[in-house]
Short mmCIF file of C-alpha atoms in Angstrom, two decimals:
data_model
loop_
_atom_site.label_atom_id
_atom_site.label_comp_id
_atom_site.label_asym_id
_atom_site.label_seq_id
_atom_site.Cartn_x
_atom_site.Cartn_y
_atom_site.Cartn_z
CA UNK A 1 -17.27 -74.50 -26.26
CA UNK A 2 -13.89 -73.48 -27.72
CA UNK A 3 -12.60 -77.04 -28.14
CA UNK A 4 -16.23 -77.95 -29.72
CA UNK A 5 -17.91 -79.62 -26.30
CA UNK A 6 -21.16 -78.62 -26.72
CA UNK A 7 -21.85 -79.63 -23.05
CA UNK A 8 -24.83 -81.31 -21.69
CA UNK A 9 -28.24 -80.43 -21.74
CA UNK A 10 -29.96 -80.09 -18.80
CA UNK A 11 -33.01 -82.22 -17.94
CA UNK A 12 -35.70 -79.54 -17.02
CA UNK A 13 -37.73 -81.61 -15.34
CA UNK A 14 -34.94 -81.50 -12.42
CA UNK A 15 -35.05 -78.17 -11.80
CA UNK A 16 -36.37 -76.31 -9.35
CA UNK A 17 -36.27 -72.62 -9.02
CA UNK A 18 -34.51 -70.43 -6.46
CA UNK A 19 -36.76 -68.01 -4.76
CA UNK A 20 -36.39 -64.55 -3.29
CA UNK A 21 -35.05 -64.51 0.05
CA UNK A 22 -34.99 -67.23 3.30
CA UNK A 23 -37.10 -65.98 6.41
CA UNK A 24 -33.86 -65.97 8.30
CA UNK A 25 -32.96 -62.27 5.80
CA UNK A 26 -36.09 -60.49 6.73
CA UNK A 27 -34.91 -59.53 9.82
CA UNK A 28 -31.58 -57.25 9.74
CA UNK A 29 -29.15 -58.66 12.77
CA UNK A 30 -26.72 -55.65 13.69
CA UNK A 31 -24.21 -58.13 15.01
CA UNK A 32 -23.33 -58.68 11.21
CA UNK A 33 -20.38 -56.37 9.45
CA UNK A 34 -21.95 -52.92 8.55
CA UNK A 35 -21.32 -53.71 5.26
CA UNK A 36 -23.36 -56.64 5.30
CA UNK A 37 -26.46 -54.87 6.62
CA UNK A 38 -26.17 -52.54 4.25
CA UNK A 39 -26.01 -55.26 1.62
CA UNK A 40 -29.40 -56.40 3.19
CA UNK A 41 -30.99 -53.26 3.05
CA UNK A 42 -29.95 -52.51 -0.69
CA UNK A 43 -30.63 -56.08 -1.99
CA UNK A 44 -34.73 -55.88 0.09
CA UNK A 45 -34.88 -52.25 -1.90
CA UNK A 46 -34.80 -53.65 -5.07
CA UNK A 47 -36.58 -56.96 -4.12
CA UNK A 48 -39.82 -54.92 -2.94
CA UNK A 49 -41.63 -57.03 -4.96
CA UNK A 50 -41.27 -60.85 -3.53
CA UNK A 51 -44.10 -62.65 -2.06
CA UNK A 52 -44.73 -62.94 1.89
CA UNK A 53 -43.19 -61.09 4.45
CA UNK A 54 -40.47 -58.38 3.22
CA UNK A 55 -37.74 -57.15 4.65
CA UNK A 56 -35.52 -55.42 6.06
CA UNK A 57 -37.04 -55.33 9.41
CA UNK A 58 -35.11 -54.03 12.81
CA UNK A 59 -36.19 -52.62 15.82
CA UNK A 60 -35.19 -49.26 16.44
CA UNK A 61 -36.18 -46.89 19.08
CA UNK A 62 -38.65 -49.43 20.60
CA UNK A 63 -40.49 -49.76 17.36
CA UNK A 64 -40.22 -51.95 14.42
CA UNK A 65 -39.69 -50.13 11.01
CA UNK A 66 -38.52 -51.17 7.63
CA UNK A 67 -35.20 -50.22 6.38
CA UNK A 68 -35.21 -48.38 3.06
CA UNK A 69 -31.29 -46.97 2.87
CA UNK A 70 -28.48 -47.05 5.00
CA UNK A 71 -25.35 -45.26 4.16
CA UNK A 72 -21.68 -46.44 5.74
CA UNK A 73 -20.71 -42.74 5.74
CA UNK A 74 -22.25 -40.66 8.28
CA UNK A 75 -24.95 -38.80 6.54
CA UNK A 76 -26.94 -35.27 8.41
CA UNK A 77 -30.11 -36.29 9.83
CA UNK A 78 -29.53 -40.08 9.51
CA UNK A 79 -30.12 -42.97 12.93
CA UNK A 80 -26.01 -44.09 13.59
CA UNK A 81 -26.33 -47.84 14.58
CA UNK A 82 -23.58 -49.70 16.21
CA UNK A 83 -22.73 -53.04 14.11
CA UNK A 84 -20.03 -55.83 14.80
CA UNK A 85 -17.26 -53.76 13.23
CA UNK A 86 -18.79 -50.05 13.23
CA UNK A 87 -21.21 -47.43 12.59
CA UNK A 88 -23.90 -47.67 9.68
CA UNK A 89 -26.25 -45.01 9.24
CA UNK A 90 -29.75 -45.38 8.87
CA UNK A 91 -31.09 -42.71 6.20
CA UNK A 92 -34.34 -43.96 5.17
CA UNK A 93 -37.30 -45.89 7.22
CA UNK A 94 -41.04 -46.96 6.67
CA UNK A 95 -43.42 -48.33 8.68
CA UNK A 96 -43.64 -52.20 7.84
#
């Protein structure tokens, strides 16, 4: 733009668009980095609203719940789960 290229204009009948989340991110794996998982959680918080299944799901306790907040501090009250490199607490569930 500074040197007065105006670029190209895309042909919109080529694109396509993106989508919420694969099926493969509903599902939180706790053999990912804490910090990843908590990613997961936060980014299906503020997703609530995409279509089909939502996430994030986990089993804990012998029952499946959804994830609402995690913490990677250890917060009073809160579930500590073990992930590939340490503890991530669970502060916040709902049934799915």
């Amino acid at each position: 733009l500074e040197s007065g290229d105006p670029g190209d204009e895309q042909d919109a009948s080529q694109a396509s668009y993106a989508g919420f989340f694969g099926p493969d991110y509903v599902w939180v794996d706790w053999q990912q980095p804490a910090l990843e998982v908590y990613r997961q959680v936060k980014a299906w918080r503020f997703a609530s609203v995409a279509p089909g299944e939502r996430g994030a799901l986990a089993e804990l306790g012998g029952e499946t719940v959804r994830i609402l907040r995690t913490s990677l501090e250890p917060v009073d009250g809160a579930r500590a789960v073990t992930c590939r490199d340490g503890t991530i607490w669970v502060v916040e569930t709902e049934a799915p």
